[in-house]
Coordinates of C-alpha atoms and ligand atoms in Angstrom, one line a residue:
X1 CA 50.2 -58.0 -163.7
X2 CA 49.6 -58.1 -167.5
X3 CA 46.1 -57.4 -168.1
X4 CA 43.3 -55.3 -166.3
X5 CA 40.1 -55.2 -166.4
X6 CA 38.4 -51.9 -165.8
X7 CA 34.8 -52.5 -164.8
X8 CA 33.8 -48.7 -165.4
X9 CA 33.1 -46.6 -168.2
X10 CA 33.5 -42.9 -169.3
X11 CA 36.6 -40.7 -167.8
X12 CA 37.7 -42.8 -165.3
X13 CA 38.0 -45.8 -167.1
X14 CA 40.2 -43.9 -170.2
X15 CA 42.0 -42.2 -166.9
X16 CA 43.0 -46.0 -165.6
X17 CA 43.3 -47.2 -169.2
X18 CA 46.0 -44.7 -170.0
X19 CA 48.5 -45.2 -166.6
X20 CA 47.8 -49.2 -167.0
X21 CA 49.1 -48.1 -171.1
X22 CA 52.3 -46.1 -169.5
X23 CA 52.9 -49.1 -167.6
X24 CA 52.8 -51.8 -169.8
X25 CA 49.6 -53.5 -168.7
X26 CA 46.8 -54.2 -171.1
X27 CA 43.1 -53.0 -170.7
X28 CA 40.1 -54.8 -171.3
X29 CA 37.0 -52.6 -171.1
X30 CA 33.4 -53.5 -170.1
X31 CA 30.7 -52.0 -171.8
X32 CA 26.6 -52.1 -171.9
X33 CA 24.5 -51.4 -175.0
X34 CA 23.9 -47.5 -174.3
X35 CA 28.1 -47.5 -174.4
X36 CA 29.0 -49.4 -177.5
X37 CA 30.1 -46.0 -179.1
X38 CA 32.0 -44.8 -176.2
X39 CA 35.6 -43.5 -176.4
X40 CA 36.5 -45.7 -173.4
X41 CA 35.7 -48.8 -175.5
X42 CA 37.4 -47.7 -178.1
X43 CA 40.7 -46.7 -175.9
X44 CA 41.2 -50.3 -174.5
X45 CA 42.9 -53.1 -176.4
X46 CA 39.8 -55.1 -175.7
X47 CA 36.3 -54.5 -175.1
X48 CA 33.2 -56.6 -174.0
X49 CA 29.9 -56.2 -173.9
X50 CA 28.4 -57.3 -170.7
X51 CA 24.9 -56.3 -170.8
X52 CA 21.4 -54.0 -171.2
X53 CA 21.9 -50.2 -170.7
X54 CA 20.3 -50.4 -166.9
X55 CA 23.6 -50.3 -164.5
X56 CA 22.4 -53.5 -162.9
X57 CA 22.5 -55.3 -166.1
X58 CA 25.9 -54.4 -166.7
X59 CA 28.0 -51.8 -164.9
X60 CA 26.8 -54.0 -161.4
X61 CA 26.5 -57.4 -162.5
X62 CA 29.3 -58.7 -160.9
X63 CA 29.5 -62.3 -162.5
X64 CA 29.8 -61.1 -165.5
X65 CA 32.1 -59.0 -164.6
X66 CA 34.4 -61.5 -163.2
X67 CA 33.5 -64.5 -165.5
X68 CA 34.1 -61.8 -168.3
X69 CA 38.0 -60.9 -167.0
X70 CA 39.2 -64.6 -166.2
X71 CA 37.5 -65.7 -169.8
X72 CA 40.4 -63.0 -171.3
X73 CA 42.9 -64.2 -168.7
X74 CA 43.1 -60.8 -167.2
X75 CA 45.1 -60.7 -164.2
X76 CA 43.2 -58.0 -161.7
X77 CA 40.0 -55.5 -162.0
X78 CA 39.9 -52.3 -161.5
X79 CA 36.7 -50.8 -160.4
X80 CA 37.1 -47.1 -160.7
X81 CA 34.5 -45.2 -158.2
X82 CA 30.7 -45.3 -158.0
X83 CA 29.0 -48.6 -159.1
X84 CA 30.9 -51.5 -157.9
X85 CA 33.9 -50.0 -156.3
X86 CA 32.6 -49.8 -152.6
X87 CA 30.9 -53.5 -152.8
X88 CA 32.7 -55.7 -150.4
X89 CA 31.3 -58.7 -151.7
X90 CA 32.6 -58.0 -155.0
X91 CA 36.1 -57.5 -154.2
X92 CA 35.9 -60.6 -152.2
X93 CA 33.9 -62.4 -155.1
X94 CA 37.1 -60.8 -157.6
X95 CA 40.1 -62.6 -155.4
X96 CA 37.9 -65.7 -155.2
X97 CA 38.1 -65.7 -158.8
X98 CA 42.1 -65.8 -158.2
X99 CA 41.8 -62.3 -160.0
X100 CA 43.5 -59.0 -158.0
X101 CA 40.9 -56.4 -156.8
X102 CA 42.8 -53.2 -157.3
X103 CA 41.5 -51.5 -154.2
X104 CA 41.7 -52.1 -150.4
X105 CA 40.4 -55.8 -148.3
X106 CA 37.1 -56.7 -148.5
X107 CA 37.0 -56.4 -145.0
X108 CA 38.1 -52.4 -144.8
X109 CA 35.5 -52.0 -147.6
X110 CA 32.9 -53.5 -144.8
X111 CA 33.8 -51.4 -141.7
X112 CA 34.2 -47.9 -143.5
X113 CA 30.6 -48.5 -145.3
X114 CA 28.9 -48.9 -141.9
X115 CA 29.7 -45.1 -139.8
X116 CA 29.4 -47.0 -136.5
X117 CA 31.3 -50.2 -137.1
X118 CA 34.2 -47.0 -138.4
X119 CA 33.4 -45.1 -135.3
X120 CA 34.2 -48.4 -133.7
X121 CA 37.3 -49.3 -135.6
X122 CA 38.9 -45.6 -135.0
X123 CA 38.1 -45.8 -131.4
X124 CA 41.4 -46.7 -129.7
X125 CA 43.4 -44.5 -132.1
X126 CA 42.3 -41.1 -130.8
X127 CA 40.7 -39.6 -133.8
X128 CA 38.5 -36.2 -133.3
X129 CA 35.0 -36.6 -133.8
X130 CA 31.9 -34.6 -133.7
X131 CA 30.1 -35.1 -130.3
X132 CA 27.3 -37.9 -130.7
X133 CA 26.7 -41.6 -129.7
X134 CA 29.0 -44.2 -130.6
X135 CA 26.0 -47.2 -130.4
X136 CA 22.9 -47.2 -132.0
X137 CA 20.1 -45.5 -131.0
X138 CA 16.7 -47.3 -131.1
X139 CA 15.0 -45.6 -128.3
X140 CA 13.1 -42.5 -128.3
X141 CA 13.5 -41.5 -124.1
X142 CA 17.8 -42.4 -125.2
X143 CA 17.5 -40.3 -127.9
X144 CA 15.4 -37.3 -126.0
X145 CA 18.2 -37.6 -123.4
X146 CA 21.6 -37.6 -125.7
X147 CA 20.1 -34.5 -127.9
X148 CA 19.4 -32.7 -124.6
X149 CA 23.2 -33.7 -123.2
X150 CA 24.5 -32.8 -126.9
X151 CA 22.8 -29.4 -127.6
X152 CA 20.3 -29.2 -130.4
X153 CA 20.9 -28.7 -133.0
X154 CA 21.7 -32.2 -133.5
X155 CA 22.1 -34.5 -136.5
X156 CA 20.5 -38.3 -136.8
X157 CA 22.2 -39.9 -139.8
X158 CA 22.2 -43.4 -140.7
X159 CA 24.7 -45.8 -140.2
X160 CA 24.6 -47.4 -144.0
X161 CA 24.1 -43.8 -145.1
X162 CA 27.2 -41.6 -146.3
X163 CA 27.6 -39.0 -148.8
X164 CA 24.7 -37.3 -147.1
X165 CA 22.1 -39.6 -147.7
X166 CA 19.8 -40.4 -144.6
X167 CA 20.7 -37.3 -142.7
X168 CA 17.8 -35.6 -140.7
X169 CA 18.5 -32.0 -138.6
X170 CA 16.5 -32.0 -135.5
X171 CA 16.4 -28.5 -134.3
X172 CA 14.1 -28.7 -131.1
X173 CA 13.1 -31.5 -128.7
X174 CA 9.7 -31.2 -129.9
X175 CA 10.4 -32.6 -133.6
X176 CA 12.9 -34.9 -132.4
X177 CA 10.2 -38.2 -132.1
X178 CA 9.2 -37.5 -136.1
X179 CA 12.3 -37.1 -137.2
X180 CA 13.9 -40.2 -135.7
X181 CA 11.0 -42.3 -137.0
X182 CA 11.3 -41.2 -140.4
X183 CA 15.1 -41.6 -140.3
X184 CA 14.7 -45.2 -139.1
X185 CA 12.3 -45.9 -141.7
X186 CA 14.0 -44.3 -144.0
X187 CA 17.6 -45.9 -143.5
X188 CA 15.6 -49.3 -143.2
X189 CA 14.1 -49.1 -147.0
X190 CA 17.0 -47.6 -148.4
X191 CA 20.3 -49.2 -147.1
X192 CA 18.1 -52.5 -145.5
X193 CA 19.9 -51.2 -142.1
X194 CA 18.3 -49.3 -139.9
X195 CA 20.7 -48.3 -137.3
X196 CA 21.1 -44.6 -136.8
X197 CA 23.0 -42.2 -134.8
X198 CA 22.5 -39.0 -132.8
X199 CA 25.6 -35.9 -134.2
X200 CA 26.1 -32.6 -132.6
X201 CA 25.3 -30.4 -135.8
X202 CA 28.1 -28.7 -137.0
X203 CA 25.8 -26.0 -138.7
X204 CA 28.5 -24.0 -141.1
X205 CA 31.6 -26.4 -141.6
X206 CA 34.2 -27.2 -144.4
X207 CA 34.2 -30.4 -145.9
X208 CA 38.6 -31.0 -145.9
X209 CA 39.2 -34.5 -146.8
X210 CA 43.0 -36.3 -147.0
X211 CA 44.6 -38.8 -149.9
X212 CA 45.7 -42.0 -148.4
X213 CA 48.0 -44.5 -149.5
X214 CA 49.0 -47.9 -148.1
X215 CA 50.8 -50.7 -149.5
X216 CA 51.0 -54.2 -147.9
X217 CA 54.1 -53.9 -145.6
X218 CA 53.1 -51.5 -143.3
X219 CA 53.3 -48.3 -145.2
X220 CA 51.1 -45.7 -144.8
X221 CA 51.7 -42.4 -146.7
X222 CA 49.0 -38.9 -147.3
X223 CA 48.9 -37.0 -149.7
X224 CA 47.3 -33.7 -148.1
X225 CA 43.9 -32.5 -148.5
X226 CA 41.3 -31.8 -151.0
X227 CA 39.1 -28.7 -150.4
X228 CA 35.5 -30.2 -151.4
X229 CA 33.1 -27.4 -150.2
X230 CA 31.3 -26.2 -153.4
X231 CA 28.8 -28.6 -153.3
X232 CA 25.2 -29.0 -154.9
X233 CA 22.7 -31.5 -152.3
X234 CA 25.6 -33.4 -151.6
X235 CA 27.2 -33.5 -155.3
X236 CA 30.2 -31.9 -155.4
X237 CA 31.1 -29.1 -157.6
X238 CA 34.6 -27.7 -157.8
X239 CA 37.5 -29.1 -155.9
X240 CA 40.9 -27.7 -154.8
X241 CA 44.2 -28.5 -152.8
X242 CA 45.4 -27.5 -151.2
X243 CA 42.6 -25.7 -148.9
X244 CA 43.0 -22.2 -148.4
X245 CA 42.3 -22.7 -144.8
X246 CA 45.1 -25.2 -143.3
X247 CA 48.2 -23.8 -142.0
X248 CA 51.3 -26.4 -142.3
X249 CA 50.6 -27.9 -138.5
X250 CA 46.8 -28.3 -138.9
X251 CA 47.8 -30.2 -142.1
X252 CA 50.3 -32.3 -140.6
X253 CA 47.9 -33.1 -137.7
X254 CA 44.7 -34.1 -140.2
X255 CA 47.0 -36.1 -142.1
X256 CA 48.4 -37.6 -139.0
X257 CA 45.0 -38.2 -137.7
X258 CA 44.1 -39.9 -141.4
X259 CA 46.9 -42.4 -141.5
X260 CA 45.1 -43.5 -138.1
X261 CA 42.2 -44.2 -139.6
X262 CA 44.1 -46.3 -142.4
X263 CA 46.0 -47.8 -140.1
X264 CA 42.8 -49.1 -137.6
X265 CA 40.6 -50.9 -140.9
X266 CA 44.3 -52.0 -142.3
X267 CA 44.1 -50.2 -145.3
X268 CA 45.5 -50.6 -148.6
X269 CA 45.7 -48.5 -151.5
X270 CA 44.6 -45.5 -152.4
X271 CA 41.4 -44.0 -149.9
X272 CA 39.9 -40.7 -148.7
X273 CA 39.8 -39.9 -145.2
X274 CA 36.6 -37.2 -145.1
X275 CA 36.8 -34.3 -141.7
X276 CA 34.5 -32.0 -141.0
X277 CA 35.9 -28.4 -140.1
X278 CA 34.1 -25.9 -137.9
X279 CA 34.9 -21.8 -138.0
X280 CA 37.7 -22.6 -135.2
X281 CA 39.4 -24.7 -137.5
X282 CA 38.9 -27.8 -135.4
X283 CA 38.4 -30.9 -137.0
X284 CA 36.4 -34.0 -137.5
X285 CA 36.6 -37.4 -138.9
X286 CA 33.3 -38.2 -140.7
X287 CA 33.8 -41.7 -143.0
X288 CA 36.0 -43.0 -144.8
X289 CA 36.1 -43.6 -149.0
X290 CA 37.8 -46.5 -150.0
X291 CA 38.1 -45.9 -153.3
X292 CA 39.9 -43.8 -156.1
X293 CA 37.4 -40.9 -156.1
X294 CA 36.5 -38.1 -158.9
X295 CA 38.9 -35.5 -157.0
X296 CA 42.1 -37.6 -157.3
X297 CA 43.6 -35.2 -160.0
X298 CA 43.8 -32.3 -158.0
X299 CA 46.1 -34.0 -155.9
X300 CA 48.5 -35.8 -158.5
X301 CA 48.9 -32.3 -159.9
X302 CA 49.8 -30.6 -156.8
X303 CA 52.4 -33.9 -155.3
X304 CA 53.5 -34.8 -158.7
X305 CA 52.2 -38.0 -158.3
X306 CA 50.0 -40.9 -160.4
X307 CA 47.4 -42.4 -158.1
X308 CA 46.5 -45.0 -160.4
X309 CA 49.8 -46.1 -160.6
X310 CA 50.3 -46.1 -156.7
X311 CA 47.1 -48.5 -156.8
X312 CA 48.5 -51.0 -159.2
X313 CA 51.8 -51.1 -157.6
X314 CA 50.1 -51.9 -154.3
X315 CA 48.2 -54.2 -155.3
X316 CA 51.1 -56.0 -157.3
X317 CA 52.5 -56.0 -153.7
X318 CA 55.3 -53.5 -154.3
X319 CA 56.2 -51.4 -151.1
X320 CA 55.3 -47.4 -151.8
X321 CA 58.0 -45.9 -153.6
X322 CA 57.5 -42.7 -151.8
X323 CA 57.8 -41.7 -148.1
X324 CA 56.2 -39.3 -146.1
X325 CA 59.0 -36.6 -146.6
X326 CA 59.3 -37.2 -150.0
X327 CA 56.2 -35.1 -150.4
X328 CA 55.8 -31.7 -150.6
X329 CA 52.7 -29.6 -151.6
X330 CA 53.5 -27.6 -155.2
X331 CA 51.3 -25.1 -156.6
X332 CA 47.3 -25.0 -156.7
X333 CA 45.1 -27.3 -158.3
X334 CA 41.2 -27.1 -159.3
X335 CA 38.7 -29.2 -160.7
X336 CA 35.1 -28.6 -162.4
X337 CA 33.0 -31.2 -162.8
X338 CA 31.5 -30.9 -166.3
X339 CA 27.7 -32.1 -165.9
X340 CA 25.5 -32.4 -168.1
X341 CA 23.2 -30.5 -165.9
X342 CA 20.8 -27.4 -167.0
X343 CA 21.9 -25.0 -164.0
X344 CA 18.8 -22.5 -165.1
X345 CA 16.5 -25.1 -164.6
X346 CA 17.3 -26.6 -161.2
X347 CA 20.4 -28.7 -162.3
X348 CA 18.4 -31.1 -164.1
X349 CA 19.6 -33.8 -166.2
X350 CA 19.8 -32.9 -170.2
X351 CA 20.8 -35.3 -172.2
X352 CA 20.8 -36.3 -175.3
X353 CA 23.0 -35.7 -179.0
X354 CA 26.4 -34.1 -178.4
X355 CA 26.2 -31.9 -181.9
X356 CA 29.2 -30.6 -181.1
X357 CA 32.1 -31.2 -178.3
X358 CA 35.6 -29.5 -178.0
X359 CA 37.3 -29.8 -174.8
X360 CA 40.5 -26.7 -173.8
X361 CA 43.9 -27.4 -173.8
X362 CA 47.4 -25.4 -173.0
X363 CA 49.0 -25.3 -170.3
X364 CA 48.3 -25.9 -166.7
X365 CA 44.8 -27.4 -168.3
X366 CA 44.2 -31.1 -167.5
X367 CA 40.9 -32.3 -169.4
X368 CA 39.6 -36.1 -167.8
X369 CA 37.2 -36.7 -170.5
X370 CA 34.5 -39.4 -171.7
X371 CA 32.6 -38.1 -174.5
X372 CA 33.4 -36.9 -177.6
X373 CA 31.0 -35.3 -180.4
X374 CA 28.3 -36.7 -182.5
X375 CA 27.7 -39.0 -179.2
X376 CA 24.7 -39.2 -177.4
X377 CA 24.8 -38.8 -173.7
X378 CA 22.9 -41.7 -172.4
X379 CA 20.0 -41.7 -169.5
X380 CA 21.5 -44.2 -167.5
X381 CA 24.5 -43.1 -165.7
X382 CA 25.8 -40.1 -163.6
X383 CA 25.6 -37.2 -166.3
X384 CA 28.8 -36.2 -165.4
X385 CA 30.7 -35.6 -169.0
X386 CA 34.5 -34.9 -168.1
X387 CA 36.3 -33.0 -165.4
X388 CA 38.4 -30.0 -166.4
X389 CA 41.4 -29.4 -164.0
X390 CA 43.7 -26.5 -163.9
X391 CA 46.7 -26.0 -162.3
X392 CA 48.9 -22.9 -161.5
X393 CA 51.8 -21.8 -159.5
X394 CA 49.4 -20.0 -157.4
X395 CA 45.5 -19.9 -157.0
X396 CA 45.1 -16.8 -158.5
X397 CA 46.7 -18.7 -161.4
X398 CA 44.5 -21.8 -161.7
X399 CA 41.9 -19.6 -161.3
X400 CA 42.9 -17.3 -164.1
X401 CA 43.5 -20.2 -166.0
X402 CA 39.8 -22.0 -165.3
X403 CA 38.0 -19.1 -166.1
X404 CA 40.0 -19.7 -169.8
X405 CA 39.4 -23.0 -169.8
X406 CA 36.1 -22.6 -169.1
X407 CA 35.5 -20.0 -172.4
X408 CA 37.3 -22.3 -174.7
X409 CA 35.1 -25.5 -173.9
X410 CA 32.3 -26.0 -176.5
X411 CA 29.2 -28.0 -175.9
X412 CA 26.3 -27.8 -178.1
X413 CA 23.3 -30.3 -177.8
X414 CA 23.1 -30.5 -173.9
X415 CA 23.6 -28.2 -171.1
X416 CA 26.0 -28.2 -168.7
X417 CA 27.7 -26.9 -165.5
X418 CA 30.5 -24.9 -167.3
X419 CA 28.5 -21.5 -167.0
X420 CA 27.9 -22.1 -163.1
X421 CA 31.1 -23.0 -162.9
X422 CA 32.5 -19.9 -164.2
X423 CA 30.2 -17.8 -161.8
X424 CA 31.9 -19.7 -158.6
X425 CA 35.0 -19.0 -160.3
X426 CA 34.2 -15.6 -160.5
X427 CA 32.3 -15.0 -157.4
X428 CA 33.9 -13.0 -154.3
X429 CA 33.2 -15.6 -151.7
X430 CA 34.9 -18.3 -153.8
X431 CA 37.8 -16.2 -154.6
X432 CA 38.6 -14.6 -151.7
X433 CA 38.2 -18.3 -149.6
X434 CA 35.4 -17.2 -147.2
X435 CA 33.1 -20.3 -148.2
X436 CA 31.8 -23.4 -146.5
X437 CA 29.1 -26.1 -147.8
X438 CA 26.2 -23.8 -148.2
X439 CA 27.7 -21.5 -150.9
X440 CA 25.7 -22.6 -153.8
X441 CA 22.3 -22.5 -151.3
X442 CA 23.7 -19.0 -150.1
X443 CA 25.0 -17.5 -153.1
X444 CA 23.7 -19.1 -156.6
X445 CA 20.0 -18.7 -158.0
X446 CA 19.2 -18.9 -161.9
X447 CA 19.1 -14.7 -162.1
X448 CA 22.7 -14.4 -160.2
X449 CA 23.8 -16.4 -163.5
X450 CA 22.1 -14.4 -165.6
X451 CA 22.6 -11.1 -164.1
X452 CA 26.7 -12.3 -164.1
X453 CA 27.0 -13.4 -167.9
X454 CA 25.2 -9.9 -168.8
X455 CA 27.6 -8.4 -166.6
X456 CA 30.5 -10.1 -168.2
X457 CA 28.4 -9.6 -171.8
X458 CA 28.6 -5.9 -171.3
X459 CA 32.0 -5.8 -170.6
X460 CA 33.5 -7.7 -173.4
X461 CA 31.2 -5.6 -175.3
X462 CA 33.1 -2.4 -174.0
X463 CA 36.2 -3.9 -174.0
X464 CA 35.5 -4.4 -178.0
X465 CA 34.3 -0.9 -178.6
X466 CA 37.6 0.5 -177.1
X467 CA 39.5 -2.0 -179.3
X468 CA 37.7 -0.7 -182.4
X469 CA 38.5 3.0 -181.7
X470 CA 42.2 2.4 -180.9
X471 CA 42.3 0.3 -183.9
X472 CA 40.9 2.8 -186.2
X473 CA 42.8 5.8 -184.6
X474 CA 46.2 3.5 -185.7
X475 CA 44.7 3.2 -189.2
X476 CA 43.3 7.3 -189.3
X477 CA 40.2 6.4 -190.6
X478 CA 37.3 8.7 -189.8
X479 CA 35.7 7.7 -186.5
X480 CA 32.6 6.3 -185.9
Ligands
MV4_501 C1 27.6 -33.5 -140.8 C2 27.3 -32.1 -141.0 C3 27.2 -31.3 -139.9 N1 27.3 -31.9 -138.7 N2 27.8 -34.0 -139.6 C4 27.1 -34.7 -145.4 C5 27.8 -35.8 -146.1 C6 28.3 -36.8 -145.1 N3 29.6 -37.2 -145.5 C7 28.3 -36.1 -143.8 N4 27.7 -34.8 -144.1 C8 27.6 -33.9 -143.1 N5 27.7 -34.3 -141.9 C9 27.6 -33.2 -138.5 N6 27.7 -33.7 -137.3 C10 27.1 -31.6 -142.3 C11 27.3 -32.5 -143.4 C12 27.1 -31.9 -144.7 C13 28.1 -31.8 -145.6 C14 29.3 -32.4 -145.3 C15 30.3 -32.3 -146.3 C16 30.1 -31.7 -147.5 C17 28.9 -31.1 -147.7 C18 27.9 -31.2 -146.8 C19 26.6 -30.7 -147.1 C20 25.6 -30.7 -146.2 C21 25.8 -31.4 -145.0

């Protein structure tokens, strides 16, 4: 494998670019017209323009895409997360092209984007899962009669859904006909499937998911969990690993239970096994990501590991280098997504000129970035600017160390998520691990941001005062 094409843009295409670099391999970026500026085009030995800003003229035209790699004579295509990196007819369309999709069989792709046909797949292999229906539910008198033998409250979610998208909580028999109709209808116009399926509702869990990786002779490593709770309407916020939560069986036992799930699509790659957990600390398996996903730092810092190169030495059809015991959890990693998101004015998109942009450095601070200043950040895409990861020897450290991090990042021209950031980071709940997926909706509003930057305000302006006395007492100059 000489040559890769990335068909992305922003951090994660500079984050491939730069371990295909340390390896040798040469990168060939893909761009559209909003991106012709961007530091990922400028970061790859060569860059094409495929197409119009709109994603679907560029970032998801496929053809292009693949027409574009085999005219350069690249060798494979990476497709980083989000856009085309969960299309199964893409990476089929890529190997077609006698080009290497850097990412698992089409096939996997295919079973883990459909819940039931995974529900199905996992079956034989003794996975935990929340109580619900394993076929499709089309009837209402079935559906009246599986919520009943459930427990409300129950969940309907669709099949093609994932990520949270076409989920509907029925709380009493009584709204259970409504519901199911919308979620039918719902799941029909947005995923053109309209299967859905009847949940137990796991009303307060933690969202713990595990790092796969398989190569193609068998092999199937984890690579522990990711704590993905702090999450915003199913975006997530901050990420850590390990979770404060798992004791060393618990985590043996979801990894176990995650290489199963690997194992029963035949995995390869890298992939994210997702489990629900409930206040007992049992566990579910909820889908399955077959991709590289934002996270993946978090755990490269805390195994020592480079997921990206795992990927490309799988799909070159090298055998892991690493077993199972090899690994070992060290230290405590965090990420904040950096969005440029207004979080006083209900997290809404502001873009626009980046006047100014200076991203933290030092140690045990990991910066995956995609912008840089005097750039404008464009309409089209996730607003998502960089990701700033820290890493200590403890939690307390990375904390200490975000918080930093945090106050040395400058942004002017857009807002972002750095000040909300800083207030989970600060908050008790977050700090002391007592969360689950309803913290922000629990915990933030606009005024508990405000009220904790005049907090903080007031003591940095105390902590200055002192200074100043102590200072002049040293020099005996008349006081204030
Ligand atoms: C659930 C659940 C409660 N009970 N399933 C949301 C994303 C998708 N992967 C599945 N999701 C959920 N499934 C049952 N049976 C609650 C969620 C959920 C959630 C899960 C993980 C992280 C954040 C979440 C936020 C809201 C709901």
């Amino acid at each position: 494998m000489k040559k890769i094409l990335i068909a992305n843009r922003g951090e994660i295409a500079i984050r491939i670019m730069r371990t295909a670099r340390k390896m040798g391999i040469s990168t060939v970026a893909v761009y559209s017209e909003a991106d012709r500026n961007s530091p990922h085009v400028k970061y790859a030995d060569e860059a094409v323009c495929i197409g119009e800003a709109p994603a679907e003229k560029s970032y998801l035209n496929a053809d292009v895409i693949i027409r574009t790699a085999q005219e350069l004579g690249a060798d494979a295509i990476h497709p980083g997360y989000g856009f085309l990196s969960e299309n199964a007819e893409f990476a089929e369309q890529t190997e077609a092209g006698n080009l290497t999709f850097i990412g698992p069989l089409s096939e996997s792709i295919r079973v883990m984007g459909s819940k039931l046909a995974a529900k199905e797949a996992v079956k034989a292999y003794d996975i935990p899962m929340v109580p619900g229906t394993e076929k499709a539910i089309t009837d209402i008198a079935d559906a009246k009669r599986i919520a009943k033998d459930i427990g409300y409250p129950i969940l309907i979610k669709a099949s093609a859904g994932g990520g949270g998208k076409g989920m509907r909580i029925v709380k009493a028999e009584k709204d259970l006909e409504t519901q199911m109709t919308r979620a039918v209808s719902e799941a029909r116009s947005a995923f053109g499937d309209e299967a859905v399926f009847i949940e137990k509702y796991v009303a307060s869990p933690r969202h713990v998911e595990i790092q796969v990786m398989a190569d193609n002779h068998g092999n199937i490593i984890h690579l522990f969990e990711r704590e993905c709770s702090i999450q915003r309407r199913h975006q997530k916020v901050i990420e850590e690993a390990p979770s404060v939560i798992l004791t060393p069986e618990l985590r043996a036992e979801m990894g176990e239970a995650a290489v199963k799930v690997a194992k029963a699509c035949d995995y390869r790659g890298a992939g994210t096994v997702e489990f629900l957990m409930d206040e007992n600390l049992n566990f579910y398996f909820l889908e399955m990501n077959t991709r590289l996903q934002v996270e993946h730092p978090v755990t490269e810092l805390i195994t020592g590991t480079d997921l990206v190169e795992l990927q490309i030495r799988v799909a070159r059809g090298e055998k892991l280098p690493l077993k199972q015991e090899d690994l070992e959890i060290r230290g405590h990693a965090l990420e904040l997504r950096v969005y440029a998101e207004d979080p006083l004015n209900e997290f809404l998109p502001s873009v626009g000129y980046l006047e100014d942009y200076s991203i933290p450095s030092g140690r045990g601070i990991r910066v995956d970035n995609g912008f840089e200043a005097g750039m404008d950040v464009p309409i089209y895409y996730d607003p998502m600017l960089a990701k700033l990861i820290t890493y200590g020897s403890t939690r307390e450290e990375a904390l200490q160390i975000m918080v930093e991090a945090i106050d040395q990042y400058t942004v002017k021209g857009v807002e972002t998520t750095l000040p909300f950031g800083k207030f989970v980071c600060l908050h008790e709940a977050f700090r002391s691990g007592n969360f689950d997926t309803h913290f922000v909706a629990n915990h933030y509003t606009p005024d508990a941001l405000l009220a904790a930057q005049k907090d903080a305000a007031r003591t940095a302006a105390l902590l200055a005062v002192k200074q100043y006395t102590e200072d002049l007492k040293k020099l005996r100059l008349p006081k204030l």
